[in-house]
Structures are given as C-alpha cells and as structure tokens.
XYZ file of C-alpha atoms in Angstrom:
608
model
C -107.553 -185.883 85.818
C -110.657 -187.513 84.244
C -112.023 -186.363 80.892
C -115.093 -187.142 78.873
C -115.951 -186.356 75.237
C -119.563 -186.089 74.289
C -121.468 -185.075 71.131
C -124.945 -183.627 70.851
C -126.997 -180.448 70.277
C -125.628 -177.794 72.660
C -125.729 -176.844 75.384
C -124.246 -179.952 76.933
C -124.358 -180.205 80.727
C -122.135 -182.431 82.872
C -122.441 -183.790 86.386
C -119.664 -186.022 87.774
C -120.500 -188.698 90.252
C -118.351 -190.592 92.825
C -119.571 -194.038 93.807
C -123.013 -193.125 92.413
C -123.420 -189.759 94.203
C -123.189 -186.343 92.557
C -120.015 -184.397 93.306
C -120.958 -180.798 94.078
C -119.569 -178.271 91.596
C -118.113 -180.943 89.264
C -119.996 -179.737 86.111
C -117.249 -179.601 83.461
C -116.091 -182.045 80.884
C -112.916 -182.487 82.933
C -112.618 -183.508 86.571
C -109.405 -182.813 88.426
C -108.843 -184.632 91.689
C -106.310 -182.398 93.498
C -103.978 -183.770 96.183
C -105.389 -187.294 95.774
C -105.843 -189.201 99.030
C -106.903 -192.800 99.816
C -110.470 -191.602 100.411
C -110.608 -190.386 96.789
C -110.235 -193.978 95.537
C -113.438 -195.328 93.933
C -115.736 -195.311 90.907
C -116.263 -192.184 88.862
C -118.832 -191.519 86.134
C -120.307 -188.465 84.481
C -124.043 -187.703 83.649
C -124.236 -185.722 80.356
C -127.414 -184.063 79.249
C -128.949 -181.573 76.756
C -132.513 -180.466 76.117
C -133.208 -183.670 74.201
C -131.983 -186.353 76.630
C -129.165 -187.605 78.820
C -126.634 -190.438 79.057
C -124.295 -191.783 81.746
C -120.688 -192.626 80.918
C -118.960 -195.909 81.694
C -117.332 -196.173 85.079
C -113.698 -195.180 85.566
C -112.078 -196.680 88.675
C -109.477 -194.520 90.392
C -106.908 -196.250 92.638
C -104.894 -194.133 94.995
C -101.703 -195.919 96.069
C -100.424 -194.479 99.306
C -96.623 -194.236 99.372
C -94.834 -196.153 102.125
C -94.372 -194.359 105.441
C -92.404 -195.877 108.309
C -94.344 -195.189 111.523
C -92.026 -197.094 113.882
C -88.268 -197.269 113.343
C -85.940 -200.094 114.331
C -84.232 -199.450 117.655
C -80.507 -199.758 118.466
C -79.650 -202.602 120.878
C -76.793 -203.935 123.015
C -76.252 -207.656 123.065
C -74.618 -210.015 125.504
C -72.899 -213.285 124.328
C -75.443 -215.689 122.969
C -78.410 -213.276 122.993
C -81.168 -213.418 120.416
C -81.834 -209.920 119.008
C -84.866 -208.750 117.054
C -85.267 -205.611 115.024
C -88.731 -204.496 114.037
C -90.131 -201.895 111.583
C -93.765 -200.767 111.233
C -94.746 -199.220 107.906
C -98.012 -198.234 106.286
C -98.921 -197.735 102.616
C -100.814 -199.312 99.820
C -100.232 -203.090 99.971
C -98.455 -205.259 99.345
C -95.397 -204.066 101.343
C -92.031 -205.559 100.637
C -89.014 -205.467 102.985
C -85.255 -205.822 102.627
C -83.025 -205.682 105.658
C -79.497 -204.485 105.314
C -76.288 -204.589 107.337
C -73.849 -201.701 106.795
C -75.870 -200.967 103.673
C -75.488 -204.500 102.229
C -78.572 -206.611 101.583
C -79.100 -209.524 103.987
C -80.067 -212.477 101.881
C -83.580 -213.756 102.613
C -84.378 -211.134 105.295
C -87.521 -209.761 103.679
C -89.975 -209.579 106.584
C -90.964 -206.719 108.942
C -88.741 -208.227 111.615
C -85.156 -209.373 111.647
C -84.015 -211.845 114.252
C -80.337 -212.615 114.957
C -79.752 -215.861 116.874
C -76.911 -216.405 119.302
C -75.253 -213.023 118.705
C -71.464 -212.977 118.666
C -68.942 -210.061 118.343
C -68.805 -210.384 114.600
C -72.561 -209.813 114.247
C -72.440 -206.109 115.106
C -73.010 -203.240 112.690
C -75.533 -200.772 111.475
C -78.924 -202.231 110.425
C -81.515 -200.636 108.163
C -84.523 -201.841 106.248
C -85.924 -200.701 102.881
C -89.700 -200.933 102.515
C -91.340 -200.791 99.063
C -94.866 -201.075 97.681
C -94.315 -200.258 94.040
C -94.854 -196.506 94.537
C -91.367 -196.067 95.916
C -88.952 -197.503 98.433
C -88.070 -195.773 101.681
C -85.137 -196.523 103.960
C -85.475 -196.707 107.766
C -83.256 -194.851 110.160
C -80.141 -196.791 111.072
C -80.217 -199.048 114.192
C -76.949 -199.953 115.762
C -76.159 -203.406 117.237
C -73.470 -203.424 119.802
C -72.320 -207.038 119.932
C -70.142 -208.311 122.830
C -66.511 -207.349 122.689
C -63.857 -205.607 124.852
C -62.993 -201.951 124.384
C -59.305 -201.196 123.918
C -58.110 -197.669 123.272
C -56.073 -197.614 120.067
C -53.348 -195.181 119.014
C -54.323 -192.477 116.574
C -50.678 -191.924 115.596
C -48.395 -194.775 114.602
C -45.997 -194.087 117.498
C -48.915 -194.346 119.971
C -50.154 -197.750 118.763
C -51.663 -200.069 121.383
C -50.330 -203.557 122.036
C -52.556 -206.617 121.340
C -51.755 -209.586 123.528
C -52.207 -213.302 122.863
C -52.854 -215.736 120.002
C -56.478 -214.659 119.674
C -58.853 -211.949 120.842
C -61.281 -209.285 119.798
C -61.286 -205.616 120.678
C -63.085 -202.467 119.590
C -62.461 -198.746 119.430
C -64.052 -195.804 117.650
C -62.112 -193.946 114.954
C -64.225 -190.749 114.781
C -61.554 -188.571 116.212
C -58.696 -190.303 114.564
C -56.523 -188.602 111.879
C -54.247 -189.480 109.024
C -50.475 -188.815 109.374
C -48.031 -187.292 106.928
C -46.250 -190.082 105.028
C -48.897 -192.693 106.005
C -49.636 -195.133 103.112
C -53.057 -195.566 101.602
C -54.193 -198.711 103.255
C -55.389 -201.392 100.777
C -54.645 -198.726 98.124
C -57.735 -196.775 99.044
C -58.474 -193.296 100.376
C -59.062 -193.384 104.121
C -58.516 -190.596 106.625
C -59.283 -191.894 110.177
C -56.718 -194.654 110.935
C -56.147 -196.250 114.329
C -53.061 -198.386 115.086
C -52.154 -201.525 117.049
C -49.028 -203.595 117.425
C -48.995 -207.431 117.762
C -46.007 -209.679 118.420
C -46.557 -213.133 117.049
C -46.030 -215.627 119.920
C -45.129 -218.405 117.550
C -44.948 -219.420 113.875
C -48.275 -219.975 112.278
C -50.985 -218.546 110.071
C -52.709 -215.364 111.464
C -56.132 -214.131 110.496
C -57.219 -210.585 111.255
C -60.756 -209.327 110.544
C -62.908 -206.230 111.130
C -66.206 -208.210 110.889
C -68.708 -206.646 113.276
C -67.538 -203.076 112.630
C -70.207 -200.344 111.970
C -68.591 -198.843 108.879
C -66.759 -199.623 105.638
C -63.246 -200.600 106.830
C -59.777 -200.772 105.432
C -57.389 -203.196 107.096
C -53.617 -203.463 106.669
C -50.704 -205.279 108.285
C -47.147 -204.021 108.052
C -43.676 -204.430 109.483
C -41.439 -201.511 110.260
C -40.763 -198.811 112.844
C -41.763 -195.647 111.034
C -45.096 -194.761 109.440
C -43.406 -193.510 106.262
C -41.112 -196.569 105.893
C -43.480 -199.542 106.382
C -43.308 -202.866 104.539
C -46.656 -204.254 103.521
C -47.489 -207.786 104.735
C -51.215 -207.921 103.819
C -54.125 -205.584 103.171
C -57.831 -205.772 102.285
C -60.918 -203.708 101.843
C -64.075 -205.903 101.705
C -63.240 -209.613 101.932
C -64.691 -209.981 105.452
C -68.310 -209.426 104.327
C -70.678 -206.475 104.898
C -67.905 -204.060 103.986
C -65.585 -205.509 106.558
C -61.984 -206.530 105.882
C -60.059 -209.808 106.381
C -56.373 -210.759 105.874
C -54.378 -213.953 106.320
C -50.548 -214.098 106.631
C -47.718 -216.364 107.778
C -46.247 -215.300 111.070
C -42.645 -215.553 112.312
C -42.349 -216.028 116.135
C -41.233 -212.840 117.849
C -41.945 -210.571 114.879
C -43.843 -207.355 115.565
C -46.680 -206.640 113.137
C -48.283 -203.218 112.830
C -52.018 -203.379 112.397
C -54.134 -200.470 111.181
C -57.924 -200.049 110.862
C -59.113 -197.128 108.644
C -62.395 -196.084 107.091
C -62.983 -196.175 103.320
C -63.269 -192.622 101.946
C -63.244 -191.238 105.477
C -65.854 -193.515 107.010
C -66.006 -193.619 110.810
C -67.582 -195.750 113.546
C -66.771 -198.666 115.755
C -63.856 -200.730 114.402
C -64.129 -204.282 115.760
C -60.745 -206.020 115.330
C -60.516 -209.786 115.835
C -57.486 -212.043 115.417
C -56.618 -215.723 115.534
C -53.327 -217.529 115.169
C -53.362 -221.099 113.956
C -50.204 -223.093 114.775
C -48.757 -226.302 113.466
C -49.780 -225.439 109.921
C -47.609 -225.467 106.804
C -47.185 -221.846 105.609
C -49.832 -220.826 103.161
C -49.183 -218.845 99.949
C -49.536 -215.048 100.455
C -50.859 -212.714 97.789
C -48.964 -209.472 98.183
C -50.437 -207.670 95.193
C -53.590 -209.014 93.519
C -54.845 -208.459 89.981
C -56.237 -205.018 89.218
C -59.436 -203.920 87.463
C -58.944 -202.888 83.893
C -60.872 -201.261 80.997
C -59.888 -201.738 77.388
C -61.251 -200.998 73.954
C -62.665 -203.869 71.941
C -59.819 -205.736 70.244
C -57.145 -204.630 72.681
C -55.173 -206.855 75.075
C -55.469 -206.838 78.874
C -52.833 -208.423 81.170
C -53.603 -209.398 84.746
C -50.843 -210.214 87.210
C -50.349 -211.310 90.752
C -47.377 -210.991 93.149
C -47.319 -213.759 95.739
C -44.907 -215.091 98.339
C -44.031 -218.747 98.828
C -41.785 -221.504 97.398
C -42.729 -223.464 94.355
C -45.945 -221.626 93.762
C -48.498 -222.777 91.252
C -51.129 -220.619 89.580
C -54.592 -221.185 88.037
C -56.540 -218.237 86.570
C -60.306 -218.170 86.667
C -62.910 -216.353 84.647
C -66.212 -215.801 86.444
C -65.162 -218.598 88.826
C -64.261 -221.169 86.131
C -60.698 -222.283 85.366
C -59.115 -220.865 82.170
C -57.390 -223.672 80.243
C -53.624 -223.102 80.102
C -53.664 -220.006 82.331
C -51.101 -221.245 84.832
C -48.592 -218.436 85.231
C -48.441 -215.465 87.503
C -49.766 -213.358 84.623
C -52.665 -213.890 82.286
C -53.314 -211.955 79.059
C -56.787 -211.561 77.465
C -56.029 -211.050 73.775
C -58.367 -209.287 71.363
C -60.934 -208.459 74.083
C -64.524 -208.859 72.951
C -67.912 -208.347 74.667
C -67.848 -211.871 76.165
C -64.383 -211.100 77.641
C -65.972 -208.664 80.141
C -66.224 -210.227 83.573
C -64.261 -211.155 86.667
C -60.741 -212.618 86.622
C -59.152 -214.098 89.726
C -56.200 -216.458 90.379
C -55.680 -219.369 92.723
C -52.141 -219.480 94.124
C -51.161 -223.003 95.337
C -48.681 -224.624 97.623
C -48.520 -228.311 98.407
C -50.287 -227.546 101.666
C -53.168 -225.497 100.240
C -54.362 -222.666 98.057
C -55.540 -219.110 98.310
C -57.625 -217.231 95.750
C -57.231 -213.561 94.958
C -60.005 -211.051 95.056
C -61.532 -210.898 91.564
C -60.403 -208.147 89.107
C -62.946 -206.886 86.645
C -62.396 -206.410 82.932
C -64.577 -203.787 81.282
C -64.764 -203.693 77.527
C -65.610 -200.518 75.576
C -66.987 -200.650 72.014
C -66.915 -197.302 70.149
C -69.711 -197.309 67.554
C -69.212 -193.800 66.240
C -67.111 -190.838 67.300
C -65.010 -188.124 65.744
C -62.363 -189.137 68.207
C -62.581 -192.406 70.306
C -63.852 -191.575 73.757
C -61.539 -192.265 76.679
C -61.958 -195.644 78.330
C -62.791 -195.660 82.061
C -63.694 -198.229 84.651
C -67.001 -198.698 86.371
C -66.643 -198.943 90.107
C -68.595 -200.755 92.858
C -68.343 -197.678 95.075
C -69.082 -194.068 94.133
C -66.053 -192.686 95.932
C -63.702 -194.820 93.863
C -64.870 -193.062 90.688
C -62.943 -189.905 91.449
C -59.593 -191.711 91.492
C -59.829 -192.975 87.927
C -58.167 -190.147 86.067
C -57.393 -187.367 88.441
C -58.887 -183.983 87.472
C -60.719 -185.503 84.481
C -63.399 -187.877 85.778
C -64.669 -190.804 83.782
C -65.762 -190.329 80.211
C -65.168 -187.020 78.387
C -66.921 -185.302 75.563
C -64.958 -183.662 72.762
C -63.564 -180.211 72.274
C -64.812 -178.101 69.340
C -62.828 -178.513 66.119
C -60.326 -175.762 65.293
C -61.570 -172.453 63.894
C -62.086 -172.612 60.208
C -64.082 -175.805 60.314
C -67.493 -176.826 61.656
C -68.284 -180.015 63.497
C -71.989 -180.638 63.615
C -71.504 -183.806 65.679
C -68.927 -183.609 68.423
C -70.382 -186.520 70.356
C -70.066 -190.223 70.269
C -71.934 -193.521 70.720
C -70.159 -196.206 72.782
C -71.134 -199.449 74.570
C -69.626 -200.344 77.933
C -69.711 -204.003 78.902
C -69.056 -204.972 82.502
C -70.205 -207.308 85.254
C -71.931 -206.553 88.531
C -71.492 -210.130 89.821
C -69.373 -208.957 92.740
C -71.058 -205.606 93.270
C -72.730 -204.705 96.556
C -74.271 -201.576 98.027
C -72.939 -198.770 100.175
C -74.335 -197.461 103.460
C -76.413 -194.391 102.722
C -76.801 -195.177 99.056
C -80.217 -194.168 97.615
C -82.782 -196.689 96.554
C -82.358 -195.768 92.928
C -85.572 -194.851 91.139
C -87.455 -195.790 94.339
C -86.662 -199.488 93.768
C -84.954 -201.971 96.130
C -81.628 -202.798 94.566
C -78.439 -204.076 96.116
C -75.726 -204.587 93.479
C -74.802 -201.222 92.090
C -71.899 -200.242 89.801
C -70.943 -196.581 89.180
C -69.642 -194.624 86.201
C -68.884 -190.941 85.675
C -69.614 -188.837 82.578
C -68.484 -185.335 81.889
C -68.502 -183.167 78.767
C -66.691 -180.014 77.724
C -69.393 -178.901 75.384
C -73.136 -178.693 76.025
C -75.108 -181.642 74.636
C -77.576 -184.434 75.209
C -76.897 -187.772 76.875
C -79.020 -190.843 76.085
C -78.138 -193.914 78.224
C -79.586 -197.421 77.867
C -79.008 -200.826 79.445
C -80.597 -202.682 76.493
C -78.898 -206.063 76.067
C -78.154 -206.566 79.777
C -78.737 -209.960 81.313
C -81.076 -208.965 84.217
C -83.669 -206.420 85.323
C -81.758 -203.227 85.693
C -82.257 -199.918 87.398
C -80.490 -196.970 85.725
C -80.056 -193.668 87.475
C -78.069 -190.443 87.039
C -77.001 -187.989 89.712
C -74.929 -184.806 90.123
C -73.315 -183.254 93.179
C -73.962 -179.752 94.579
C -71.039 -177.430 93.745
C -68.312 -177.799 96.375
C -69.745 -180.857 98.067
C -67.818 -183.997 98.832
C -68.118 -187.088 96.605
C -70.429 -189.125 98.880
C -73.573 -191.103 98.205
C -75.425 -188.985 100.747
C -74.749 -185.822 98.731
C -76.176 -187.001 95.423
C -78.849 -184.942 93.576
C -81.078 -186.976 91.244
C -81.134 -186.042 87.482
C -82.963 -189.011 85.860
C -83.818 -192.635 86.442
C -85.661 -195.557 84.797
C -86.308 -199.250 85.443
C -87.686 -201.141 82.512
C -86.434 -204.657 82.822
C -83.182 -205.113 80.890
C -83.895 -201.992 78.805
C -83.802 -199.047 81.167
C -83.267 -195.704 79.317
C -82.671 -192.106 80.403
C -82.203 -188.858 78.516
C -80.891 -185.618 80.005
C -79.376 -182.377 78.812
C -75.697 -182.161 79.766
C -74.486 -178.844 81.152
C -71.019 -177.691 80.291
C -68.355 -179.157 82.650
C -70.804 -180.864 85.036
C -69.900 -184.376 86.120
C -72.808 -186.875 85.998
C -72.671 -190.008 88.152
C -74.341 -192.961 86.498
C -75.304 -196.065 88.431
C -76.603 -199.407 87.175
C -78.258 -201.574 89.818
C -80.310 -204.740 89.832
C -83.938 -205.041 90.893
C -83.974 -206.824 94.260
C -80.189 -207.004 94.020
C -80.088 -208.901 90.715
C -76.559 -209.269 89.255
C -74.908 -210.135 85.984
C -73.581 -208.910 82.642
C -74.406 -205.230 81.795
C -74.309 -203.461 78.433
C -74.481 -199.714 79.010
C -74.864 -197.727 75.766
C -73.894 -194.070 76.033
C -74.822 -191.641 73.274
C -73.644 -188.046 73.522
C -74.764 -185.558 70.939
C -74.223 -181.886 70.587
C -76.570 -179.389 68.928
C -75.777 -178.402 65.371
C -73.619 -175.330 65.135
C -74.914 -172.816 62.575
C -72.643 -171.948 59.692
C -70.555 -168.847 60.207
C -71.160 -165.963 57.790
C -68.821 -162.971 57.464
C -69.248 -160.272 54.850
C -68.110 -156.812 53.607
C -69.519 -154.401 50.972
C -67.181 -153.799 48.017
C -67.339 -150.084 47.308
C -66.087 -150.231 43.710
C -68.761 -152.422 42.144
C -71.524 -152.512 44.806
C -71.346 -156.291 45.089
C -71.820 -157.859 48.497
C -69.179 -160.440 49.297
C -69.117 -162.904 52.161
C -67.360 -166.062 53.374
C -69.069 -169.178 54.706
C -67.511 -171.769 57.099
C -69.570 -174.958 57.134
C -69.237 -178.682 57.642
C -66.717 -180.431 55.342
C -68.516 -182.423 52.701
C -71.967 -181.165 53.578
C -74.318 -179.422 51.226
C -75.056 -175.779 51.984
C -77.370 -173.184 50.435
C -77.383 -169.362 50.539
C -80.715 -167.580 50.549
C -81.705 -163.865 50.464
C -84.697 -161.850 51.525
C -85.837 -158.232 51.718
C -88.543 -158.766 54.446
C -87.420 -161.808 56.513
C -90.527 -163.577 55.307
C -89.863 -164.750 51.735
C -86.379 -166.223 51.042
C -84.946 -166.668 47.547
C -82.303 -169.381 46.895
C -79.048 -167.850 45.552
C -76.559 -170.739 45.689
C -76.374 -174.412 46.561
C -72.982 -176.040 46.941
C -71.264 -179.122 48.405
C -67.754 -177.715 48.665
C -65.486 -180.488 49.994
C -63.805 -178.193 52.548
C -67.112 -176.771 53.858
C -65.729 -173.226 53.209
C -66.605 -171.081 50.226
C -67.003 -167.434 49.048
C -70.137 -165.861 47.628
C -70.724 -162.630 45.781
C -74.261 -161.246 45.233
C -74.132 -159.416 41.907
C -77.649 -158.046 42.365
C -77.029 -156.344 45.662
C -76.411 -152.944 44.095
C -79.901 -152.951 42.587
C -81.702 -153.300 45.928
C -82.048 -150.822 48.747
C -81.691 -153.583 51.355
C -81.110 -157.325 51.412
C -80.710 -159.957 54.145
C -78.853 -163.236 53.795
C -78.828 -166.567 55.595
C -76.748 -169.760 55.137
C -78.262 -173.147 55.841
C -76.927 -176.696 55.870
C -79.001 -179.475 54.345
C-alpha cells in the first residue's frame, strides 16, 4: 500500500504512475497493489493537481521479493562401492539464494551449494538427504532423496527369539525395521522410547575390542548390546543414541571369546527405515575402560547443587571431569558436584575414564540453571532437550514448566504468574529429520522446551543475553496428535540476533513447545527469559439488603495489602466515591447508610 498526503485548495485530484506511465483507475490518495508479483516491482509516483496547479511526488521504489520455489527436487540414488554421487536441486526466487544440505536432518558442514557431491561412496555414507534453500523471504526444504550405499541385506529377527546370527570379526549388513514391533518386557534401548526393534546375535571369535555402529542408516537409531537369553532378563553391555554422527549410534566394548552378544537396532521415538549395522573386532589390544552408565542431564535452581556420576568397568580406573571440553581442576573421582550453581555453571559436563592402555570419554551431560526473578511460588525446573520427543518424558503427565493454580477462595491473586530465566547450552545440539525451518530461517542446532499453564494468561519469551544469533519459535500440537516435529502447528516466531522475542496468549491447559535455534546452525550459551502473567481478577462483591434499617451491606474480597475503593451510581454514568481502604487482608465489609434514601443505587469495587 502506497499513500500520499497533499495540501491545497480542493478538489485535489490524484493520478498514480508506474515507471512514468499512468495507472488506469489509480486516482485516490492511496494505491493498493493486490497480490504483488515480480512484474509489479518498479518506481511509483503520484501526480496531484487542483484548479490552481499540479505537483509530482517523489519516487517510491517497490521491490517484490519472490519466495523460494524448488522446481527440481534431488533424486534418490543407488551407489556401488567407490562411486561418486551428486545430488542436485533447482530453485527459483529473488536472489541471492542460499543452500544448506542435510543428512538425516543434520546440517552437512560446508555443503552450501546447489549440488552435493559425495566422493568414493562407502556403506556408511547412506541416509536421507535434503536441502534447505533460503533467500531472506523464507526457507523451504526439498523432498527427501535416499542414498542406498553398498551393503549386504540380512533379514533380522523382529522378536528376540528370532534374532539373526552375525558371522565373523567384521562386516556390514542392512535390514528395514518398518514392520518390526516392540515386545513385552523389552528394555528401552539407550534409555529412550523406540518401538521398532530388530535383533541379531554375535558370538565373539576372540578377545578384543568390538565396535558396532549404525552409520549409514536412514533414520534416527538406537543401538544396544546385551548378554542374556530372555528379552526381559538382559544384562546391558553398551548402548548409545547419537554418537555415530548424523543421528546414528556407536558403541565400543571389550569382548570375551565365545561369548554371545545380543545386538538390537531400534528407532528413536518410533522412527523407521533402513538400519545399517556395521561391526569390527580389534584383537591384540589391552581392554579399554567401558562406560556402563554415563552422566545424566540435569536442571537446578540458581544456588543449588548438581551431582554428576559415571559407572564404568575396568581395573584401576582414573577419572577426569571436563566442563565444555576443558578439564576441571581437582575433579578426578567418579562423581563431580557443581556447588552453588550460577549462570556460568550452565553448560556441558563430561568425564574421561582412563586405564593405562587408553581412555574413553562419556557423552556430555548438560546442566541447565533456572533463575526465578519473581513468582508467587517458584516455577518447577525442567530440562531443555535436543529432540522434541524427549520433552514429553520430563515429568510424566505434567510437561515442562507449569503456571500456578488460583489462590484459595477468600483471597485474590492479581498476579499468578512468574518471571524466570533459563540458562543452557546448545553446543551439542543438532537438528531432527522433518524439523521445520523455524521462522523460515536455516538453523541447525535446536533445543526444545515445553510450557503449560493451568490458568489463562500471557507468555512473553526472550533470548536477550544469549551468545549468538538466535531463532525463537513456539508451536502447539493438534488435539490427539502424536508428539512429532512433523505435527507441529506454529504459534509465534522471531529472529532478532541475540534478542529474539515472542508474545502469545496462553490457552488453558495447552502445552506450548518452545525451540531456540541458531541462525545458520550457530551454537552457544542461551538465556531464555520466560514471563507468564495472568489478567487481573476483579474484586468479588456480595451483598444483601438489611430490612430493619434499610442499609445495604456487602462484603469485598480483594488483594491483600492493595488499596481498594467503593463507588456508587444511579445511572451507570457518574460514579461517586464512598470508601477508600487498604485493609491488610484484602477483605472488608461496607454499609451504605444512604441507600434507604434512594430509589435505586448501583455499586462497584475497584483496585488501585
């Protein structure tokens, strides 16, 4: 919409021009360009006249930025050993176009052209490839292209008793888990929700150090190794979710010759696709330390303590804890306690476990720190999560951060909300397959949080104080739909450097999923400020006419310590003050001694 303001003796006449030529019918002070197209881009001016003269406005240039459209999608391919494979996308839109290729949803570093070339393809190079294309108007994601890298197919067992035997000291096989199920009594592999597990057995031919990996799979895998003969009585040897890269899994463990190991590949949160399972046994090595249970993510209030621990196997083990990859002086036990947690305590904690022959480092555990700035009751503390589906497991039926219940009858709480800051790191965050390009911006390192409230109110969220350019977005899920990134419904989003801010009205009992991402996959320290406020609740007024003396008596329930006033009117237009009080309890009685002298009177109570 273009507007012009002109002064002069009426009548004023207008004629809009486009690139110097008159626009037929454009004779108002306002010009609306409906359904703008690239052909509408150009120079606009307006000729204004009256009976005494005319004048031409300055030129206004209109730019029409065409959103990105992908006109040719990447195509799935099958590779032979050593092949070179190229994926290509063709997109149109207002320049400049920017590209980001992804494998299983995870950004491929440096792959920012319209083509992606993979050299000397091997079995571990398979997966699902997509590309995000952006031009500043909004990013769009291509359709997935599947790369089938060279490997042998080997039917797996859906049920534990039907597991297939793997033969040899090394190999690589593949099978699809789409039709696989989850058995009663089956453990949660790597401690995560799965649902489509496939089973193998492998007998170690000799002592050594075995490595199993799912790199090359086309979905987010869970991998676990057990010993035992029944699915409900297994002993864990090793398990992993994402250590293999691109949402694949990797485990290392010491083998005993002749021991049968039970290998399972599952999909995180029910994911399915081709599970590529590779293994390698290294012999002649001194046994390596084994981490049985690694440190767990934690969230604490400012000033509280957080203790991380690790359970490892091996003789004469030595420990060294790290914070954001740097050794912590004196932290050389199997536990480490962060005392009096402060904002700079938030980050990633890992531990190196050493034997004389070598060392292994745990997956990092994140410490989130919550600072409550104001609240009638401190808000519950909840973790952020790298994956949306992990959010639901935080606190069972109550997800994430809660609002507050109304105060008991007899009192009035005008502010049942809170203001809190949540400090966490996205240093090890990635991205999921199917995850939206939040706010139409190419990201790549997202962290999720859930908010819910049991009273209506207003949420204001901000990333002010964060260490990088953030993208902040909020979503809900349709009623009854599964918690998956592909089901999300956008509510609000913003990207303003390190100060992204969103505001939205919170419906009663609705869970809002909040995500903080980094522009172009930027990572670092995040400060997420959450302000939840509820509308003021009007004072309650109850009354009854006293028949003996004609006085009108009523009782007011207001906010403790607040100042209230009582006013009266006979016409709902003019209001006369009758009483002003700051009763400590917020409750008081009032009698109108003049009520008997009036045919009708209305009352209202207000809080100052």
